[in-house]
PDB file of C-alpha atoms in Angstrom:
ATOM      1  CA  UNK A1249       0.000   0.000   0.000  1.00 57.00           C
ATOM      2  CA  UNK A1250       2.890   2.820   0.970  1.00 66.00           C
ATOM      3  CA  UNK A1251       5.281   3.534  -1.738  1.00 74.00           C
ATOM      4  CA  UNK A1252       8.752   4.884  -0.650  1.00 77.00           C
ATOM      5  CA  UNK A1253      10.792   7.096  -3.005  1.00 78.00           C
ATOM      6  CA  UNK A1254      14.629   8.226  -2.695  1.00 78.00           C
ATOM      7  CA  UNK A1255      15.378  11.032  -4.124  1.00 79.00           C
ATOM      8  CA  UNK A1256      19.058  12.889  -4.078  1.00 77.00           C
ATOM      9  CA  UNK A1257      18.952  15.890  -2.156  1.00 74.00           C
ATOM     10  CA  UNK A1258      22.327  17.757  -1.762  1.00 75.00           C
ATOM     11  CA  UNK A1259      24.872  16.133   0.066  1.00 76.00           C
ATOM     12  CA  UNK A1260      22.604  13.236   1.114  1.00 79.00           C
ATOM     13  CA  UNK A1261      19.267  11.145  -0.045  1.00 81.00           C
ATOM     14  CA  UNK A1262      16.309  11.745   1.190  1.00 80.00           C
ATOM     15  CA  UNK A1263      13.547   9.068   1.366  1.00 81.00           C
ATOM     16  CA  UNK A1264      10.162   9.673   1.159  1.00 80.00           C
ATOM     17  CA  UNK A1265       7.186   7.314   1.982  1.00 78.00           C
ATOM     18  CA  UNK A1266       3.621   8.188   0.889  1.00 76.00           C
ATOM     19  CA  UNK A1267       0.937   6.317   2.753  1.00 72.00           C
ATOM     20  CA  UNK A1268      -2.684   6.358   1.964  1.00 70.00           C
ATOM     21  CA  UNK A1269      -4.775   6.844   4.951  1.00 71.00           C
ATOM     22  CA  UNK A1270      -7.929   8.702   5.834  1.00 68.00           C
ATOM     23  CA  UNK A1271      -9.245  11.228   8.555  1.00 68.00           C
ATOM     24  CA  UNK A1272     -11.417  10.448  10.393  1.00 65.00           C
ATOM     25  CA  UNK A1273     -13.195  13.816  12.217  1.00 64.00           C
ATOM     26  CA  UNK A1274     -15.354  13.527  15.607  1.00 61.00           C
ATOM     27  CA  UNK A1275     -15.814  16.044  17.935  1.00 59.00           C
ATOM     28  CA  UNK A1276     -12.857  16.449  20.052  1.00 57.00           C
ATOM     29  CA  UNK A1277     -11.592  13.330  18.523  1.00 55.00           C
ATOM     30  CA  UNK A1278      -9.124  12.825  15.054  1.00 55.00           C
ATOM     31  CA  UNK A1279      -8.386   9.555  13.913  1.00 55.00           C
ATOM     32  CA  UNK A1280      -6.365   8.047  11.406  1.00 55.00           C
ATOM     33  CA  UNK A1281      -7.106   5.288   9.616  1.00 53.00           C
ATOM     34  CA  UNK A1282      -4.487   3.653   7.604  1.00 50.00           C
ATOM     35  CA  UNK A1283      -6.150   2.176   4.413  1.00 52.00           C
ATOM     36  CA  UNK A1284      -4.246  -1.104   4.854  1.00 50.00           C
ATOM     37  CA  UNK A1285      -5.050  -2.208   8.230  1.00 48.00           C
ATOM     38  CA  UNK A1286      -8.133  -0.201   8.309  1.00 47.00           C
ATOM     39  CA  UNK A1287     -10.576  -2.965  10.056  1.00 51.00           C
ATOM     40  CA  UNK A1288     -13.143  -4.580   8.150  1.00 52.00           C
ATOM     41  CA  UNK A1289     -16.513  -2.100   8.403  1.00 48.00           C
ATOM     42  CA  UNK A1290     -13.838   0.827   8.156  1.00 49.00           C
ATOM     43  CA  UNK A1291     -13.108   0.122   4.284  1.00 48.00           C
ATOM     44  CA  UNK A1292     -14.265   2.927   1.128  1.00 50.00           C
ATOM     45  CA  UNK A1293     -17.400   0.538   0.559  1.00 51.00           C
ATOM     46  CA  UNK A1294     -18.489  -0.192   3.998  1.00 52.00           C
ATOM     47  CA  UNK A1295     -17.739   3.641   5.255  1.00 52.00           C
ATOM     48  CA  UNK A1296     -19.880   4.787   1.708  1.00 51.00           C
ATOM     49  CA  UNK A1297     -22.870   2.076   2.562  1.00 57.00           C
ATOM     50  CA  UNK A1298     -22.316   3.417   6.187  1.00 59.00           C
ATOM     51  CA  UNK A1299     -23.342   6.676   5.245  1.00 61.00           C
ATOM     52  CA  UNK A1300     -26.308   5.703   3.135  1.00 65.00           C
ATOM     53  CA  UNK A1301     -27.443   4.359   6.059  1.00 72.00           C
ATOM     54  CA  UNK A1302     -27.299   7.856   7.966  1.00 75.00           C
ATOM     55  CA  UNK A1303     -29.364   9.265   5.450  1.00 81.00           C
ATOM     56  CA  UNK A1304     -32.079   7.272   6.415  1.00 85.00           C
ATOM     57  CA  UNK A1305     -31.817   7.207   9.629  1.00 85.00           C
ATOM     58  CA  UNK A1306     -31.646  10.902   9.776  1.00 86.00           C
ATOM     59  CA  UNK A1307     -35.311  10.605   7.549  1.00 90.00           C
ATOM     60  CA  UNK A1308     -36.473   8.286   9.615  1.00 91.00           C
ATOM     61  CA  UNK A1309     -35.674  10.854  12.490  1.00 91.00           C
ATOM     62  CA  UNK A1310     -36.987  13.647  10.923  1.00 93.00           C
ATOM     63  CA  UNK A1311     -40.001  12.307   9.739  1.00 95.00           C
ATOM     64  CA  UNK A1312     -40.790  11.054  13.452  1.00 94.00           C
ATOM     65  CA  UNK A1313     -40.086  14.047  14.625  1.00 93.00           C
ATOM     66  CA  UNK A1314     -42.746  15.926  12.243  1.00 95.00           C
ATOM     67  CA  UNK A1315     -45.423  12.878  12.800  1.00 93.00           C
ATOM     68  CA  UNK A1316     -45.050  13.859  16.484  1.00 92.00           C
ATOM     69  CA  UNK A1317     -45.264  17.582  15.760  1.00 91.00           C
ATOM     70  CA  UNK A1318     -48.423  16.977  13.881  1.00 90.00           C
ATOM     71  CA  UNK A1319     -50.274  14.100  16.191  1.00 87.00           C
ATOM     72  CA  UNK A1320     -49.075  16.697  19.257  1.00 86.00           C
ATOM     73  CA  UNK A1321     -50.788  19.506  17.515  1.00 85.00           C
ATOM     74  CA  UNK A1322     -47.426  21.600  18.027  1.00 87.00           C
ATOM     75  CA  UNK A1323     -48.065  22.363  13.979  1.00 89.00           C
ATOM     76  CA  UNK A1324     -50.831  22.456  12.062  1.00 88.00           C
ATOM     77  CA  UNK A1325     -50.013  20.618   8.766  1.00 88.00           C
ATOM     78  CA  UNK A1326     -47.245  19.680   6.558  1.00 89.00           C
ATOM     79  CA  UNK A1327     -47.061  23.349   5.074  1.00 90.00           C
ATOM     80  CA  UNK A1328     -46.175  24.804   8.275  1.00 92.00           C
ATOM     81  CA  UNK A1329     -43.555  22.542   9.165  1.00 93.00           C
ATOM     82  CA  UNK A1330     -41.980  23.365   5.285  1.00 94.00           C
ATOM     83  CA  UNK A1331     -41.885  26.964   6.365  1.00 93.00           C
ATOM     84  CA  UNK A1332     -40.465  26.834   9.487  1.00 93.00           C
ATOM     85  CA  UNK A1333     -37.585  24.139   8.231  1.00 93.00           C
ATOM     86  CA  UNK A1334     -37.192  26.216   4.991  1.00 93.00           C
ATOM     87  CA  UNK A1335     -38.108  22.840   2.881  1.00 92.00           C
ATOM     88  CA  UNK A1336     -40.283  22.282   0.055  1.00 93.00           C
ATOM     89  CA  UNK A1337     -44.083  21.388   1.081  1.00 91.00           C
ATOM     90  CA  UNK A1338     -43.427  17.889  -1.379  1.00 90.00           C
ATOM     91  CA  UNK A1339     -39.738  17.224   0.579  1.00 90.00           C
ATOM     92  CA  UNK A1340     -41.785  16.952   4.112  1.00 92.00           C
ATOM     93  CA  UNK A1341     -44.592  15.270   2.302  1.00 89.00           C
ATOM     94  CA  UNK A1342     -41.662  12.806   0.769  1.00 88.00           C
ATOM     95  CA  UNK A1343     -40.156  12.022   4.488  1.00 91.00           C
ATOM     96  CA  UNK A1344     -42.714  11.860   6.225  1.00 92.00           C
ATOM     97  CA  UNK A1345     -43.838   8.777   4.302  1.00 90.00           C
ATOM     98  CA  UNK A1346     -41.170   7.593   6.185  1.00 92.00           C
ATOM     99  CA  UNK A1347     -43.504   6.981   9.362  1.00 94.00           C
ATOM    100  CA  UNK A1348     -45.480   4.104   7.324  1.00 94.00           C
ATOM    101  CA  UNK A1349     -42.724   2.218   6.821  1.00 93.00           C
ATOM    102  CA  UNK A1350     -43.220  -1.338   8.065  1.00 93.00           C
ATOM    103  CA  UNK A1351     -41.825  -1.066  12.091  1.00 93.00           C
ATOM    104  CA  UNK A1352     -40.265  -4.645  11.345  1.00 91.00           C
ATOM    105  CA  UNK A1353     -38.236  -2.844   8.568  1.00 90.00           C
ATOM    106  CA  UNK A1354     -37.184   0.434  10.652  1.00 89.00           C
ATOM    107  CA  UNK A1355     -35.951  -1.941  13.356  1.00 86.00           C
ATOM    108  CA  UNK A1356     -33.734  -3.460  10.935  1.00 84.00           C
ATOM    109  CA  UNK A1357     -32.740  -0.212   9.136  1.00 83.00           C
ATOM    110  CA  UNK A1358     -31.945   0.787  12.984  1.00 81.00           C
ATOM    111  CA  UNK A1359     -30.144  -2.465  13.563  1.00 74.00           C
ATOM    112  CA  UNK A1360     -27.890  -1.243  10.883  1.00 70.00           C
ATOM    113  CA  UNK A1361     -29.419  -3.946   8.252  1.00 76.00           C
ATOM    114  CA  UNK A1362     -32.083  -2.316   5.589  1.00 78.00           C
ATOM    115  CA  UNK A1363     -33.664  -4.032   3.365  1.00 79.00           C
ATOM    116  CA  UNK A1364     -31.807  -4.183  -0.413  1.00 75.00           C
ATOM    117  CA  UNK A1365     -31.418  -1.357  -1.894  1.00 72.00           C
ATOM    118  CA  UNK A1366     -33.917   0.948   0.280  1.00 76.00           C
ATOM    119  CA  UNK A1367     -31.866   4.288   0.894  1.00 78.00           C
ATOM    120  CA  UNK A1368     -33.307   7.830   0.893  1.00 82.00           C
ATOM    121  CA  UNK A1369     -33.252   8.116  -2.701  1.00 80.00           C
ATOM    122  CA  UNK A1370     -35.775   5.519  -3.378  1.00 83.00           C
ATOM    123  CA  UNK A1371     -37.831   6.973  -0.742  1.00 83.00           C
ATOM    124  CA  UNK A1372     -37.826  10.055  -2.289  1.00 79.00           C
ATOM    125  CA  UNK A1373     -38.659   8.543  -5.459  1.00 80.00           C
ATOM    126  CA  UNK A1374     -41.145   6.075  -4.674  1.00 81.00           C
ATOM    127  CA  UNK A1375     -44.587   5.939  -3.050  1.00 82.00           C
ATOM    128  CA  UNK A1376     -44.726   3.208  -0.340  1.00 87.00           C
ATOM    129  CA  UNK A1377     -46.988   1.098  -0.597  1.00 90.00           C
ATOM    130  CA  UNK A1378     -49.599   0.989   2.602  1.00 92.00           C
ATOM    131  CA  UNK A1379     -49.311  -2.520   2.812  1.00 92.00           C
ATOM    132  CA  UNK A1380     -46.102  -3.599   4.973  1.00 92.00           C
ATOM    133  CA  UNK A1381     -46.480  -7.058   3.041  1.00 89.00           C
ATOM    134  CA  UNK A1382     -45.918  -5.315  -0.124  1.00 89.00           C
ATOM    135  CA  UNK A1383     -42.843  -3.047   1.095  1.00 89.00           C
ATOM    136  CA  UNK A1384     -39.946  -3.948  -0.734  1.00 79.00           C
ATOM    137  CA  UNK A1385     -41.322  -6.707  -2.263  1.00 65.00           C
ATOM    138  CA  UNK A1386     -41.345  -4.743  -5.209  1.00 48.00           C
ATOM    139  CA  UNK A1387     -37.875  -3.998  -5.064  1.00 47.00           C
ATOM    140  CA  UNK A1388     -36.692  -8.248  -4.751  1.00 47.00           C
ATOM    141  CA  UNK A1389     -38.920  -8.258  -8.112  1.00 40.00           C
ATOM    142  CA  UNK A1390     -37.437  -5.852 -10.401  1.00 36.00           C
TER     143      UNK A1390
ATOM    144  CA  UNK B1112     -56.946  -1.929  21.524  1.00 50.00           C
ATOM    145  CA  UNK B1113     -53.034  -0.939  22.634  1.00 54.00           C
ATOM    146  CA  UNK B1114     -50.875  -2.585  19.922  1.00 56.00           C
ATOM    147  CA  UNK B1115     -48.653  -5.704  20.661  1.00 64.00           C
ATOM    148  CA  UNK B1116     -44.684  -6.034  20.368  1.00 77.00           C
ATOM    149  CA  UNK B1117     -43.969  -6.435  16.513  1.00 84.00           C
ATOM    150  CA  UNK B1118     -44.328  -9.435  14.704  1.00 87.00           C
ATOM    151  CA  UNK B1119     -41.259 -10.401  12.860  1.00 87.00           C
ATOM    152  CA  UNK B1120     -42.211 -10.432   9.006  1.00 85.00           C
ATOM    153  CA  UNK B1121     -41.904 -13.729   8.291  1.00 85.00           C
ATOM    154  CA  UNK B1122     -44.075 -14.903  11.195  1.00 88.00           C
ATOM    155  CA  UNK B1123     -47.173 -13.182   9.982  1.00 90.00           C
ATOM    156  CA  UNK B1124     -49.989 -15.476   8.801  1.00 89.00           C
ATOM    157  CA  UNK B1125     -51.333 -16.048   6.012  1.00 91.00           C
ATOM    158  CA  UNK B1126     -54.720 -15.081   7.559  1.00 92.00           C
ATOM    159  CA  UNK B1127     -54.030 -12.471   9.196  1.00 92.00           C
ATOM    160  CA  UNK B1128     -52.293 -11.028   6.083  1.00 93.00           C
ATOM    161  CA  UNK B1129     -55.263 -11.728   4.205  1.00 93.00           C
ATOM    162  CA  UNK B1130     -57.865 -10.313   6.897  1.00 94.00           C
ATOM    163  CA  UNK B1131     -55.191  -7.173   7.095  1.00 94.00           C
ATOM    164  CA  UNK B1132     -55.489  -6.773   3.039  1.00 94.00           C
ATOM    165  CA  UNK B1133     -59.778  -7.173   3.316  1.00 95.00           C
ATOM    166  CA  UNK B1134     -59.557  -4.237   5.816  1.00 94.00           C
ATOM    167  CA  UNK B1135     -57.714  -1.738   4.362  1.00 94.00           C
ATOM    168  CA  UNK B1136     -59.187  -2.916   0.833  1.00 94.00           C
ATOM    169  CA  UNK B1137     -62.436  -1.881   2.298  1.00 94.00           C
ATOM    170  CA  UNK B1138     -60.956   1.372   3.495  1.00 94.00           C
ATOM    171  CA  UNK B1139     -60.436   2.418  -0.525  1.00 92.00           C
ATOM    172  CA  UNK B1140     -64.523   1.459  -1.084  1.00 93.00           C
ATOM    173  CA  UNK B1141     -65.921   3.732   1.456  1.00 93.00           C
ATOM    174  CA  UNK B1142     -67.062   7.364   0.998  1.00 93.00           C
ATOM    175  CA  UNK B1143     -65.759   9.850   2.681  1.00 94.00           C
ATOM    176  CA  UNK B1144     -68.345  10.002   5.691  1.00 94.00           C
ATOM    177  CA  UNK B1145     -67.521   6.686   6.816  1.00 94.00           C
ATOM    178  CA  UNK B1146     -63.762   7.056   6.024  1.00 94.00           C
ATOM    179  CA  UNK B1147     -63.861   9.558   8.560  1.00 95.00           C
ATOM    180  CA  UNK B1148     -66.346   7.657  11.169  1.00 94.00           C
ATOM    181  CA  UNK B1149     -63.312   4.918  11.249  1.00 94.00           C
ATOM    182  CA  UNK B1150     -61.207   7.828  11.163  1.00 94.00           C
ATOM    183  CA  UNK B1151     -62.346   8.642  14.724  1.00 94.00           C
ATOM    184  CA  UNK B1152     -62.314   5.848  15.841  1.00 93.00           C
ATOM    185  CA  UNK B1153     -58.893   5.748  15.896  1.00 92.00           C
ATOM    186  CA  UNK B1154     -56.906   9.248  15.981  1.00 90.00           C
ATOM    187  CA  UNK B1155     -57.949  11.952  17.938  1.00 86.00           C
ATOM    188  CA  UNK B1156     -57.926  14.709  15.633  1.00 86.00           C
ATOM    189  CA  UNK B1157     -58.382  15.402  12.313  1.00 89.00           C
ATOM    190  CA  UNK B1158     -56.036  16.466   9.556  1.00 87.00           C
ATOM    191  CA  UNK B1159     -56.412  20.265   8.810  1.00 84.00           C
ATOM    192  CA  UNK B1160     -55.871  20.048   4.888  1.00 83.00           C
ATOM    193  CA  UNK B1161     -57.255  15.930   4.686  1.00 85.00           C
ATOM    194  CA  UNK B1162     -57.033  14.203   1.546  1.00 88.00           C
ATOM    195  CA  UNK B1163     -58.207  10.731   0.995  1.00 93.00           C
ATOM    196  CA  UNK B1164     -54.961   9.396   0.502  1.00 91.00           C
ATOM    197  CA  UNK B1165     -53.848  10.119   3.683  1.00 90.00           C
ATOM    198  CA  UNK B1166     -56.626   9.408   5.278  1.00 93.00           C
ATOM    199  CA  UNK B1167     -56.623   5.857   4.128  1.00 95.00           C
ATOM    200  CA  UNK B1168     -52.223   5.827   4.360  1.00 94.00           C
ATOM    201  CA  UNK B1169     -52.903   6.509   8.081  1.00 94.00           C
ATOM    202  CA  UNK B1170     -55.673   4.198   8.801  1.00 95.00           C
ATOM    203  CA  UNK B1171     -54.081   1.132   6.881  1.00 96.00           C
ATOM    204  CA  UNK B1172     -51.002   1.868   9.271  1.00 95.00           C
ATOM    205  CA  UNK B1173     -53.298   1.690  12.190  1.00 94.00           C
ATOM    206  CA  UNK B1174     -54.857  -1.498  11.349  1.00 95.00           C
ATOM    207  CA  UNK B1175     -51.690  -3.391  10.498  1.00 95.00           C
ATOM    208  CA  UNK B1176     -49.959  -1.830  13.843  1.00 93.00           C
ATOM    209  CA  UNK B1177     -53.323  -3.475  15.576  1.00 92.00           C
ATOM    210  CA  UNK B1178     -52.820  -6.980  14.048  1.00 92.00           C
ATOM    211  CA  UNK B1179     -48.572  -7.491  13.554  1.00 93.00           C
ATOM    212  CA  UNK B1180     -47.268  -5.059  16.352  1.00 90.00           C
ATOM    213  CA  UNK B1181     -45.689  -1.630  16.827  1.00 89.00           C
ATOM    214  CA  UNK B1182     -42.399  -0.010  16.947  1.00 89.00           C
ATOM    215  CA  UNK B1183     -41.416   0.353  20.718  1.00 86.00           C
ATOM    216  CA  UNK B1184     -42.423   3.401  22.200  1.00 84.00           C
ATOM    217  CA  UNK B1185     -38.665   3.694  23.411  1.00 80.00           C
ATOM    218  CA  UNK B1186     -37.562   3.444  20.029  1.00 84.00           C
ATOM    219  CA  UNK B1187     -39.719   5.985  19.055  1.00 88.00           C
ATOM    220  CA  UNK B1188     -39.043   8.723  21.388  1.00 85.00           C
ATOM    221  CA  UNK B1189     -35.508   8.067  20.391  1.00 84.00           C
ATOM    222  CA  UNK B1190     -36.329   8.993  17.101  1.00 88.00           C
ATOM    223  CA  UNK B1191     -38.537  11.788  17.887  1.00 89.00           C
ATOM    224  CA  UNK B1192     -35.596  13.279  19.673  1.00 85.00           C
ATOM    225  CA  UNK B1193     -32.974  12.680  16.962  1.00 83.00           C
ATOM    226  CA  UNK B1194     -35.339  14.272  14.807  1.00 88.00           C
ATOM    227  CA  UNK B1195     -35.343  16.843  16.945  1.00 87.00           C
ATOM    228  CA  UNK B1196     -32.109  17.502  17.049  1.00 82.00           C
ATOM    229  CA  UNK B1197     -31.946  17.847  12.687  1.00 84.00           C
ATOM    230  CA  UNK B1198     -34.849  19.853  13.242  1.00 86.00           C
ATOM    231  CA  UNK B1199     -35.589  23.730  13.182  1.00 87.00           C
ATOM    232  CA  UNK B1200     -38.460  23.288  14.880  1.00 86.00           C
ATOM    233  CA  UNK B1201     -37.447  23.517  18.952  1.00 81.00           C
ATOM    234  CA  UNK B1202     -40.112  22.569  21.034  1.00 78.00           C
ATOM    235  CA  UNK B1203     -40.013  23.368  25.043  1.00 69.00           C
ATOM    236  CA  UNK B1204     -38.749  19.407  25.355  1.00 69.00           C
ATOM    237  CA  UNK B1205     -35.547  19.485  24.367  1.00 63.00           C
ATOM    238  CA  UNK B1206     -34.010  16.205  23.134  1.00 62.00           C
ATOM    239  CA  UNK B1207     -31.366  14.250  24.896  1.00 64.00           C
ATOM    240  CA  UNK B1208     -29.991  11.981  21.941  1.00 55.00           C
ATOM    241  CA  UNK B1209     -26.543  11.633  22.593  1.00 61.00           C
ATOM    242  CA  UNK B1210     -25.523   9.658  19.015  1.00 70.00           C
ATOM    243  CA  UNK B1211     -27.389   8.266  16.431  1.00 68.00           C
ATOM    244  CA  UNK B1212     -27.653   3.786  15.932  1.00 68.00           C
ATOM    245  CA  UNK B1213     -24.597   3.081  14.010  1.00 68.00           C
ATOM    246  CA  UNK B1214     -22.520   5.701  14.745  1.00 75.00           C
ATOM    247  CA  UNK B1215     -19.157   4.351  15.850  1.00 82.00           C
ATOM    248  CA  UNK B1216     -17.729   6.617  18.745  1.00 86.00           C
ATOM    249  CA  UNK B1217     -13.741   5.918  18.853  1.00 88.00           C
ATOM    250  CA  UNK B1218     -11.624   7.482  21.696  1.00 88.00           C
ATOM    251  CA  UNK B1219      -8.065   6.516  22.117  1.00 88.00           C
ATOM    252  CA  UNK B1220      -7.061   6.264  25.586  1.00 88.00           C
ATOM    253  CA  UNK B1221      -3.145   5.606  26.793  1.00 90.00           C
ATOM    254  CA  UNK B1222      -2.126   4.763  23.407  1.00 88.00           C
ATOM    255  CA  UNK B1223      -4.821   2.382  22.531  1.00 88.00           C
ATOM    256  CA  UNK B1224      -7.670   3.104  20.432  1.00 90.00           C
ATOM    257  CA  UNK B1225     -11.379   2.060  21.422  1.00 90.00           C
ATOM    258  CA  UNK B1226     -14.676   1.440  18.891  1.00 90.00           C
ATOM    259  CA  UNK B1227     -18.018   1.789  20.953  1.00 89.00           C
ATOM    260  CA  UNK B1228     -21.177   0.889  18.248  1.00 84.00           C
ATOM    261  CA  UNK B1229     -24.336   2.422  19.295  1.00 81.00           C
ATOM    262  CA  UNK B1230     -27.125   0.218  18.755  1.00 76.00           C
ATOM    263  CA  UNK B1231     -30.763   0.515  17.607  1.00 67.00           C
ATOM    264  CA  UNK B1232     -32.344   0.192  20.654  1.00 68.00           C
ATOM    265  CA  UNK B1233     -30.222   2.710  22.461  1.00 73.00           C
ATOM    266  CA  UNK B1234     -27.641   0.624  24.367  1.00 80.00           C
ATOM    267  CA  UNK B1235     -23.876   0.271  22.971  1.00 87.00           C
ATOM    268  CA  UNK B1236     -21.684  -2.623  22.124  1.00 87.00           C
ATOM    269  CA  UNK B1237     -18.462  -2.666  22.767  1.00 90.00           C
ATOM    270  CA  UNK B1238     -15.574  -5.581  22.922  1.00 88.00           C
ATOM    271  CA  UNK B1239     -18.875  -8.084  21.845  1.00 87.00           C
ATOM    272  CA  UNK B1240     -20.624  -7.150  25.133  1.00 88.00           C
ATOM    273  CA  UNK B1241     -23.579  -4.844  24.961  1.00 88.00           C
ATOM    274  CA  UNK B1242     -23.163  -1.919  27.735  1.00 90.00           C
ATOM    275  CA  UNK B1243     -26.998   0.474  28.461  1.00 86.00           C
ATOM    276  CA  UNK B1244     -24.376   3.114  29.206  1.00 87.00           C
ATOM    277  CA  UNK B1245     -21.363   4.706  28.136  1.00 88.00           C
ATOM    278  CA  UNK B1246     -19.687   5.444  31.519  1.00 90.00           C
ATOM    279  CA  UNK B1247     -20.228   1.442  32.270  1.00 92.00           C
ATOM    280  CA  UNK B1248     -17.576   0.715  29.273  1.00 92.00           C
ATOM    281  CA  UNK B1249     -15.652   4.047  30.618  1.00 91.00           C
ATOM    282  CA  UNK B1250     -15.250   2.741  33.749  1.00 92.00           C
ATOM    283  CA  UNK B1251     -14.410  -0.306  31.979  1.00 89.00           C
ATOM    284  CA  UNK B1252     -11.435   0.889  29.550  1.00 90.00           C
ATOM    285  CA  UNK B1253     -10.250   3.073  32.724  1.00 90.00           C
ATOM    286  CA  UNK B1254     -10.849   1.136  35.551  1.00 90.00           C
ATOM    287  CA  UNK B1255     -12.145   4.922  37.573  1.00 89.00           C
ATOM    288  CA  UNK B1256     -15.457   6.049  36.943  1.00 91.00           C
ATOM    289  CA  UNK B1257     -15.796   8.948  34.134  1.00 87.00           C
ATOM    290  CA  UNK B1258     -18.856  10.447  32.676  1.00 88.00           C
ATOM    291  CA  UNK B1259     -19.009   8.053  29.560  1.00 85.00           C
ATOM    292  CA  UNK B1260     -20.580  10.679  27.268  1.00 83.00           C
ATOM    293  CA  UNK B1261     -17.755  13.160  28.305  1.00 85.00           C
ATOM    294  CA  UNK B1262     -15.332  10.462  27.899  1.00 87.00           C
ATOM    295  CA  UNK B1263     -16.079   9.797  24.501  1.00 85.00           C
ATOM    296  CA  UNK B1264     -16.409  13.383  23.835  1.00 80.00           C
ATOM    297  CA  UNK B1265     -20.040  13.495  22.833  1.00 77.00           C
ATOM    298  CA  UNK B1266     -21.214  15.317  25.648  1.00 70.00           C
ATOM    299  CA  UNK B1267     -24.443  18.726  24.858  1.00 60.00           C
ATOM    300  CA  UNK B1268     -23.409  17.251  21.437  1.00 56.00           C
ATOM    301  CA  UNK B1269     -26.370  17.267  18.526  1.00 49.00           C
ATOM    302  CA  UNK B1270     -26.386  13.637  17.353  1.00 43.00           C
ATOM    303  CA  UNK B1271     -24.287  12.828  14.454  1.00 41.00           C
TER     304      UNK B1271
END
């Protein structure tokens, strides 16, 4: 993974070695991971699936957040909450779909283990359908 | 009717799929007055802008929640005060999420670096045991007793 180079500098050589790593950023906290003994779940594909993961949870989140909002009568409607997050009426429409997702499914999206190929983007994209059964059944389909 | 611990998916029934499916079929024949008599029946209050997809998005939720289960309230709250956090909108509550499931807090203590995974349900694992709090696996990697969420640096800290 490191490659060393030597180069002539004056009087004497000089010798170089260029490792890949990463940083990693957490409040208070700076790690670095070296991309060869990086452990397994800290690789490029597991850290980029890792994050797809936040996206959703961080829906999920939201959208429970609004569904309380609204069933608490702190807002009024999915308008209002658009205005006062300065988001499109259909964006808060999109998410808060979200809350009638199968609760079998968000405990597995929670558990760090969502169903193929369900990230934020296909919620955005798709309607769900009302019948838990039918959630991403669809998707093993196509 | 308080809804029951979910049923994992591939326990459900074939007839209690299939009574599930007659319900909410039913929900897409009725007019609007009775849509909104079962309506009442089960929420409290009404939608101020309603539409009939909603309407029946909602109630088909509430009948399946009836017959396979519901998410824990814990898990619930949780999210509610995640969501919070993301959120604009403060409310006099505030939230007290400290990280979100899957986040990996890493500290390195005396030269040694440590991986706590928070779970789904709110507890963490680390070393293959599961811990309900961080100060538990502080006191653990330290052997004196810290303030886990200070330890791991994630202390008055919006969740990540």
């Amino acid at each position: 993974m490191s490659e060393m180079t030597i180069s002539k500098e004056g009087e004497g050589l000089r010798i170089s070695t260029r490792k890949p790593f990463k940083l990693k950023r957490r409040p208070g906290i700076k790690t670095l991971v070296l991309a060869q003994d990086a452990p397994e779940g800290q690789q490029m594909g597991a850290v980029l699936a890792k994050s797809t993961h936040v996206a959703l949870f961080h829906g999920l989140a939201r959208a429970h957040y609004w569904q309380w909002l609204l069933d608490t009568g702190e807002v009024k409607s999915g308008s209002e909450i658009a205005q006062l997050e300065g988001l499109d009426p259909s964006t808060v429409n999109e998410l808060l779909r979200l809350t009638l997702l199968d609760p079998a499914l968000v405990m597995d999206i929670l558990g760090g283990k969502p169903p193929h190929e369900a990230n934020m983007m296909w919620f955005t994209r798709n309607a769900l359908p009302n019948l838990w059964h039918e959630q991403f059944m669809s998707q093993q389909a196509a | 009717m308080k809804p029951r611990s979910i049923t994992p998916r591939e326990q459900r029934s074939l007839e209690k799929l299939n009574a599930v499916q007659r319900e909410v079929a039913a929900l897409h024949e009725m007019k609007m007055p009775d849509l909104w008599k079962v309506w009442d029946l089960h929420f409290a209050s009404r939608p101020v802008h309603p539409n009939r997809k909603y309407l029946t998005s909602r109630l088909s939720y509430r009948i399946q929640e009836l017959a396979f289960g519901t998410l824990p309230q814990s898990t619930r709250e949780r999210l509610v005060d995640y969501g919070q956090n993301l959120s604009k909108i403060k409310t006099k509550t505030p939230a007290k999420a400290v990280a979100m499931p899957g986040a990996t807090l890493v500290r390195e203590f005396e030269g040694k670096e440590f991986r706590v995974e928070v779970l789904a349900d709110g507890r963490y694992e680390y070393n293959q045991k599961i811990y309900r709090s961080l100060s538990a696996i502080a006191k653990n990697i330290t052997g004196t007793h810290w303030s886990g969420p200070a330890f791991f640096g994630v202390k008055n800290m919006v969740a990540v």
